[in-house]
Short mmCIF file of C-alpha atoms in Angstrom, two decimals:
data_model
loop_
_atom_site.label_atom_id
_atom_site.label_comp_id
_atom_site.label_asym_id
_atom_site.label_seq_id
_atom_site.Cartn_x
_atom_site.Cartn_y
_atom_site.Cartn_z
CA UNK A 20 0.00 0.00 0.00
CA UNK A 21 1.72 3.13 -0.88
CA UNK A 22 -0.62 5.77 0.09
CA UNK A 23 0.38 8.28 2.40
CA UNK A 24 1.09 6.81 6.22
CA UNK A 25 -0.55 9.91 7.71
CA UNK A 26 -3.66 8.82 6.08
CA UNK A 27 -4.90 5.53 7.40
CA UNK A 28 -7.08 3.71 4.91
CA UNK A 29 -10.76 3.46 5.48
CA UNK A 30 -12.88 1.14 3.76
CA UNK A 31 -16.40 1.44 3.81
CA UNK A 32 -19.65 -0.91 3.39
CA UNK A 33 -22.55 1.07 1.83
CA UNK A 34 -25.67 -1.06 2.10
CA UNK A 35 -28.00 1.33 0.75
CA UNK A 36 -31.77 0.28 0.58
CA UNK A 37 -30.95 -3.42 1.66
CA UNK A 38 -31.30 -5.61 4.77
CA UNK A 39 -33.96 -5.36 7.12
CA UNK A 40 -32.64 -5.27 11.34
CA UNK A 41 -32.14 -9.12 11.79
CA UNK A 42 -30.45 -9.40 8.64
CA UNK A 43 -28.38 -6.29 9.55
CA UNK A 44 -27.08 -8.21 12.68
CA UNK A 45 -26.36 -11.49 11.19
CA UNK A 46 -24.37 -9.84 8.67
CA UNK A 47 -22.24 -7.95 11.05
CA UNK A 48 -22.01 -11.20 13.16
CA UNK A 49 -20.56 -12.80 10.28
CA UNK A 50 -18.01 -10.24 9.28
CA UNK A 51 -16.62 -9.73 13.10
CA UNK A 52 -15.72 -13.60 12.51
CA UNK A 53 -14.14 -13.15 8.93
CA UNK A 54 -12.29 -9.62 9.90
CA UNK A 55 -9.54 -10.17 12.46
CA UNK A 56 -6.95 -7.65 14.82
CA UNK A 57 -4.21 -7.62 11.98
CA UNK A 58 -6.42 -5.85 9.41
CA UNK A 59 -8.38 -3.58 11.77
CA UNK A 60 -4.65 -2.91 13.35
CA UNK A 61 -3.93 -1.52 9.52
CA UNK A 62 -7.71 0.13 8.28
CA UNK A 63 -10.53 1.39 9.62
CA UNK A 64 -13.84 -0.13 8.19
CA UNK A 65 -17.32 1.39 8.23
CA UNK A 66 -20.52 -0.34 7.86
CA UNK A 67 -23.54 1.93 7.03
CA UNK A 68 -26.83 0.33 7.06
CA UNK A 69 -30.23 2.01 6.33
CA UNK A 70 -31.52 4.06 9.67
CA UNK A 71 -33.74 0.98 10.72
CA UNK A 72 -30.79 -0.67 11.45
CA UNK A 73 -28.57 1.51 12.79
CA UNK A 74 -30.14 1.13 16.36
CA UNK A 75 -29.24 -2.70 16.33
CA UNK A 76 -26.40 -2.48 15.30
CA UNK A 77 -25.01 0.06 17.47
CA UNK A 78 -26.07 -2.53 20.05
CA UNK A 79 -23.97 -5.16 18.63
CA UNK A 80 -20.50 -3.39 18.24
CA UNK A 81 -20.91 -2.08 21.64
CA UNK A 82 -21.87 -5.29 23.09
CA UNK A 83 -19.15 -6.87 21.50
CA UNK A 84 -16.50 -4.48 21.65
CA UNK A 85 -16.34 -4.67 17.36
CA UNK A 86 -13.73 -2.96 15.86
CA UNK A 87 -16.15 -1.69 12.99
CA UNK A 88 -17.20 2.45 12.76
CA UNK A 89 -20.74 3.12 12.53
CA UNK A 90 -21.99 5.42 9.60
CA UNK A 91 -25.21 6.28 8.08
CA UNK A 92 -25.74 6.78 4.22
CA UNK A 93 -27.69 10.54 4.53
CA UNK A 94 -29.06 12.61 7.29
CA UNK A 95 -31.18 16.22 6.83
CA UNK A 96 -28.92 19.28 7.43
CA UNK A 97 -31.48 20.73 10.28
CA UNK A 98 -31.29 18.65 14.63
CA UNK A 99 -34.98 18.93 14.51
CA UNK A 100 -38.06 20.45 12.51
CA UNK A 101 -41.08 19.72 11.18
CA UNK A 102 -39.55 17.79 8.16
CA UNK A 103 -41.39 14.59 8.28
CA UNK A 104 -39.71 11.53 7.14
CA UNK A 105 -35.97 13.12 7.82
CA UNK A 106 -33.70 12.25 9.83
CA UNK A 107 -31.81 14.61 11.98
CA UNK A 108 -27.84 14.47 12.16
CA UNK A 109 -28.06 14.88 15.99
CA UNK A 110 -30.51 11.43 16.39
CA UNK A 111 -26.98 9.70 14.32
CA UNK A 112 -24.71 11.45 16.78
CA UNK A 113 -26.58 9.99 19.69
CA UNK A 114 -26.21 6.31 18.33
CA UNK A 115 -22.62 6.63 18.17
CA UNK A 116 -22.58 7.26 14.38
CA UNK A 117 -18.78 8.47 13.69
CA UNK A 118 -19.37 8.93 9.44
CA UNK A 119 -22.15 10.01 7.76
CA UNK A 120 -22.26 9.71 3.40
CA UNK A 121 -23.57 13.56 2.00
CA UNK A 122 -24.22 13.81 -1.57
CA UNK A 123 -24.56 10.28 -2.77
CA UNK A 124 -24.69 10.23 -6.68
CA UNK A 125 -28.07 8.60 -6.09
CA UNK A 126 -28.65 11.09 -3.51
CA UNK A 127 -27.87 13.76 -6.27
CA UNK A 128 -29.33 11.56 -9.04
CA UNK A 129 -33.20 11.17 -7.35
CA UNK A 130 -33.41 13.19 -4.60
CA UNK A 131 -32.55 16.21 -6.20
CA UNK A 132 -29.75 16.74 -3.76
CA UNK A 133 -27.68 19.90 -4.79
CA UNK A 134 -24.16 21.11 -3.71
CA UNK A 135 -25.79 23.04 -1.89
CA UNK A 136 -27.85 21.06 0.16
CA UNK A 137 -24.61 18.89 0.47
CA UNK A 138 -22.71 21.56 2.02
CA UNK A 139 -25.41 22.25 5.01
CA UNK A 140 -25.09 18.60 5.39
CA UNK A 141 -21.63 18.69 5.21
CA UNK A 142 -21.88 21.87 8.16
CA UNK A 143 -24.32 20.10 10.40
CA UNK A 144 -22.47 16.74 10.47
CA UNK A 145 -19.03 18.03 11.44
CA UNK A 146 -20.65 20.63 14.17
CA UNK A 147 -21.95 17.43 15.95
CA UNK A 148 -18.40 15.74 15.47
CA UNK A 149 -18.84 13.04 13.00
CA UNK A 150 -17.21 12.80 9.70
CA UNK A 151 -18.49 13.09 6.12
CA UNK A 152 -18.26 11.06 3.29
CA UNK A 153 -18.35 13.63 0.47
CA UNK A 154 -19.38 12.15 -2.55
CA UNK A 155 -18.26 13.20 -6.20
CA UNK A 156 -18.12 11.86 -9.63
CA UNK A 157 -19.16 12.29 -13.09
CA UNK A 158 -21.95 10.70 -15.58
CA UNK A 159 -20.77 8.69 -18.61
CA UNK A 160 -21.76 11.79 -20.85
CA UNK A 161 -19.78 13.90 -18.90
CA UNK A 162 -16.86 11.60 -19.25
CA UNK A 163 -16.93 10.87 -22.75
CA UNK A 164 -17.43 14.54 -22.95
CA UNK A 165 -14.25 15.18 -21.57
CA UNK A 166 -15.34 17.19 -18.55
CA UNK A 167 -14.89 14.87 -15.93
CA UNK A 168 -12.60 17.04 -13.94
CA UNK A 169 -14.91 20.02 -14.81
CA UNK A 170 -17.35 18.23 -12.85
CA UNK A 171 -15.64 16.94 -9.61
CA UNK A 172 -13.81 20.39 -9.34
CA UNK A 173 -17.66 22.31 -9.35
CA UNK A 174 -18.69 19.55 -6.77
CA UNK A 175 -16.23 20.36 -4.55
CA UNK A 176 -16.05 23.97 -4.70
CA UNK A 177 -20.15 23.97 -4.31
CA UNK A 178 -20.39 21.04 -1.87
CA UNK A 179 -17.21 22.52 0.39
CA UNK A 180 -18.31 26.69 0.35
CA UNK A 181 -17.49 28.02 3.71
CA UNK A 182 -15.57 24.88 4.95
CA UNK A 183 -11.92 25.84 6.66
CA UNK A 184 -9.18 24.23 6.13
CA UNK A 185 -9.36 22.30 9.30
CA UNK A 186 -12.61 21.31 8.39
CA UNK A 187 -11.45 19.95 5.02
CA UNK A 188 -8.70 17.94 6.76
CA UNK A 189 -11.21 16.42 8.66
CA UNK A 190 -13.55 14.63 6.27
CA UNK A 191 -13.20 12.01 3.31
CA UNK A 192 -14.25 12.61 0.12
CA UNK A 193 -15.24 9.79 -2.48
CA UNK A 194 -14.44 9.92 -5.94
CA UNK A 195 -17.38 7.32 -7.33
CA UNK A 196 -17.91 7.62 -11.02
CA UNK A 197 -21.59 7.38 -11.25
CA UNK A 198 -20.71 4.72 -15.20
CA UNK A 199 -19.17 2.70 -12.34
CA UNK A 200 -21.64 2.45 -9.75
CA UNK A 201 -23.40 -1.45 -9.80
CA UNK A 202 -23.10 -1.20 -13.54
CA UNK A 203 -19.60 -4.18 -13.19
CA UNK A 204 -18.28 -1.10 -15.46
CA UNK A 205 -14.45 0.05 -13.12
CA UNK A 206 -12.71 2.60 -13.60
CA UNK A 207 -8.95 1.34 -13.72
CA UNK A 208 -6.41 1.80 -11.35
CA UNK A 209 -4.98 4.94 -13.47
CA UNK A 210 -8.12 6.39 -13.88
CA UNK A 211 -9.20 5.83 -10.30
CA UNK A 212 -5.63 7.82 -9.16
CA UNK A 213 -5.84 10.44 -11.97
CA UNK A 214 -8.92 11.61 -10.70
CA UNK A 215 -8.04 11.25 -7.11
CA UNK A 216 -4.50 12.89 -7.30
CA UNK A 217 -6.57 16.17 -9.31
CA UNK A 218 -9.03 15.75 -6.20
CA UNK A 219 -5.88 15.98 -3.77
CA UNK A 220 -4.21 18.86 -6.26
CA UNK A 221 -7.88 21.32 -5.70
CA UNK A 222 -7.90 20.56 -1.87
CA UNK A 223 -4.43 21.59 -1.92
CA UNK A 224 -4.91 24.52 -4.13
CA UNK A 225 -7.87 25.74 -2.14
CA UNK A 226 -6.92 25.05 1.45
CA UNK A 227 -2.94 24.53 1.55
CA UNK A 228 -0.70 21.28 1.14
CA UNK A 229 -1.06 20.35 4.90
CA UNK A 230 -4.65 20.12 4.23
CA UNK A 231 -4.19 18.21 1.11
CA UNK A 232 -2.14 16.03 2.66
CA UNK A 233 -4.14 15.27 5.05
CA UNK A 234 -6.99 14.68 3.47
CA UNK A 235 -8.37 10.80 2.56
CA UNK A 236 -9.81 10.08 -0.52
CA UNK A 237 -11.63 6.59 -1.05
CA UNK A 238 -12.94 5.15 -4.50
CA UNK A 239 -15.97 4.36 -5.10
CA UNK A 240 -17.65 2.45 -7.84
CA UNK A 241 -18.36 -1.61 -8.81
CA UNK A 242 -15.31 -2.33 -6.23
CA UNK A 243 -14.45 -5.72 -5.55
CA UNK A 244 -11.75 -8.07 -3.70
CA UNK A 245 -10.18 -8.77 -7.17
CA UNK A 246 -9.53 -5.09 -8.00
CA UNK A 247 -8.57 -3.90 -3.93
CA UNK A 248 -5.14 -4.25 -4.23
CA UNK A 249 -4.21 -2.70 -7.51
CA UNK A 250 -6.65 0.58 -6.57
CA UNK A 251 -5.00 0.76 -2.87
CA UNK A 252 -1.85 0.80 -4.54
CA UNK A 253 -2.06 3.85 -5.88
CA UNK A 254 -0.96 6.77 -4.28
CA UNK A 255 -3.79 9.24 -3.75
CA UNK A 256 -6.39 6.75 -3.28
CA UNK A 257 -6.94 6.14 0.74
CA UNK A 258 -9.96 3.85 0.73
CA UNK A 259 -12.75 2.46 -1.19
CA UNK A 260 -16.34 3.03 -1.03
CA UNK A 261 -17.75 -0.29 -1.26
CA UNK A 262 -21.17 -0.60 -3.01
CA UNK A 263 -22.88 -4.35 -3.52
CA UNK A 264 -20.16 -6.34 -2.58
CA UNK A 265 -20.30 -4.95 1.04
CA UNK A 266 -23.50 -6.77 1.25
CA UNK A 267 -21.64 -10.58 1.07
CA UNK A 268 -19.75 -10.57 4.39
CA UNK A 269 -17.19 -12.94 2.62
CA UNK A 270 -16.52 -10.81 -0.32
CA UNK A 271 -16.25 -7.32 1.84
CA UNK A 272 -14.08 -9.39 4.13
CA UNK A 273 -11.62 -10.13 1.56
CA UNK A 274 -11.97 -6.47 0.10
CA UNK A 275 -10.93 -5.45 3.54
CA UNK A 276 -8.15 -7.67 3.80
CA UNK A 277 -6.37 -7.15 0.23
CA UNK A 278 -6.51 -3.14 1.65
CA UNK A 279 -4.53 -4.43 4.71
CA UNK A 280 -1.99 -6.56 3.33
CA UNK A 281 -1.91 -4.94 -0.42
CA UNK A 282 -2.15 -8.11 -1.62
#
């Protein structure tokens, strides 16, 4: 692994709409047998399940001392309103969330979500101490068009307005080309680090090299055990944002592992 020792890898199980409580648990049970001391001594992992299940499995890490973070895929940008069906940023920083996704490309995609509404998210999670997930990427059009970098560059500015530099240094952002996402389509290893390293060079630009440095930067996007290694190899890329395959315990457990060993 020859990303940057001052940023430790973080690898990250998105389960999206999938797995109802008791499914939630079992699937937790089974990866705290499959993902052992030596790899949790190297990454940090993150499971985020939908809200219903966040509550049990809180329970279970806790109960079990589990070496895994708890995240959530979304959260409103308000603690408390009438805005029915949301769910407020400080009920996820009372379970003992620690990362919260903002700006999904499916948030972005359905929802509507703008940059804008990313960056109060973006605000609300850090002022109750958890971490974001930023999420960027571009559509198939826009990289066939050429614009890719266009595009990630405008999500960041818009997504990160009014963030500090300490701020910036504290969060993750997630390159995931929305082509890639459960399509089996990849970017390569050289496109996932292009991307990433111009990612790293507009942090850097923006809010100084410290901050750029100390930023990490996951891919996102059809990841799998079989491509771990060769993506974690590369030099801006800090993590993986792991889509499908986080929902077979097995598979995730092996994605995890190739990120520890870098084999």
């Amino acid at each position: 692994m020859s990303a940057d020792p001052k940023r430790r890898p973080l690898i990250s199980g998105n389960w999206k709409m999938n797995q109802n409580h008791y499914e939630a648990i079992q699937l937790v049970q089974k990866l705290s047998y499959l993902v052992g001391k030596d790899e949790f001594a190297v990454v940090d992992v993150s499971v985020h399940p939908p809200f219903t299940d966040i509550r049990s499995v809180q329970t279970l890490i806790e109960a079990d001392e589990l070496a895994f973070l708890l995240g959530a895929q979304n959260c409103h940008h308000e603690e408390k309103g009438a805005f029915t069906g949301e769910i407020s940023p400080a009920f996820l920083a009372k379970l003992g969330v620690s990362l919260v996704i903002c700006g999904h490309s499916e948030r972005r995609q359905f929802f509507g979500e703008t940059d804008d509404m990313v960056a109060k998210k973006i605000a609300a999670v850090q002022n109750l101490k958890m971490t974001p997930i930023l999420c960027v990427g571009e559509t198939r059009e826009e990289r066939e068009s050429g614009s890719t970098i266009e595009r990630v560059r405008s999500q960041l500015s818009g997504s990160l307005a009014g963030r500090s530099a300490t701020h910036v240094s504290d969060l993750v952002i997630a390159y995931e080309p929305i082509w890639a996402i459960g399509t089996g389509l990849t970017a390569t290893a050289d496109d996932a680090q292009s991307v990433c390293s111009e990612i790293r060079a507009f942090v850097v630009g923006k809010w100084g090299q410290e901050t750029g440095e100390s930023v990490r930067i996951q891919y996102g996007g059809s990841v799998k055990a079989a491509n771990t290694a060769e993506l974690m190899a590369q030099p801006d890329v800090d993590g993986l944002l792991v889509g499908g395959a986080s929902l077979d315990p097995d598979e995730f457990a092996r994605i995890v592992q190739h990120a520890a060993t870098g084999k």
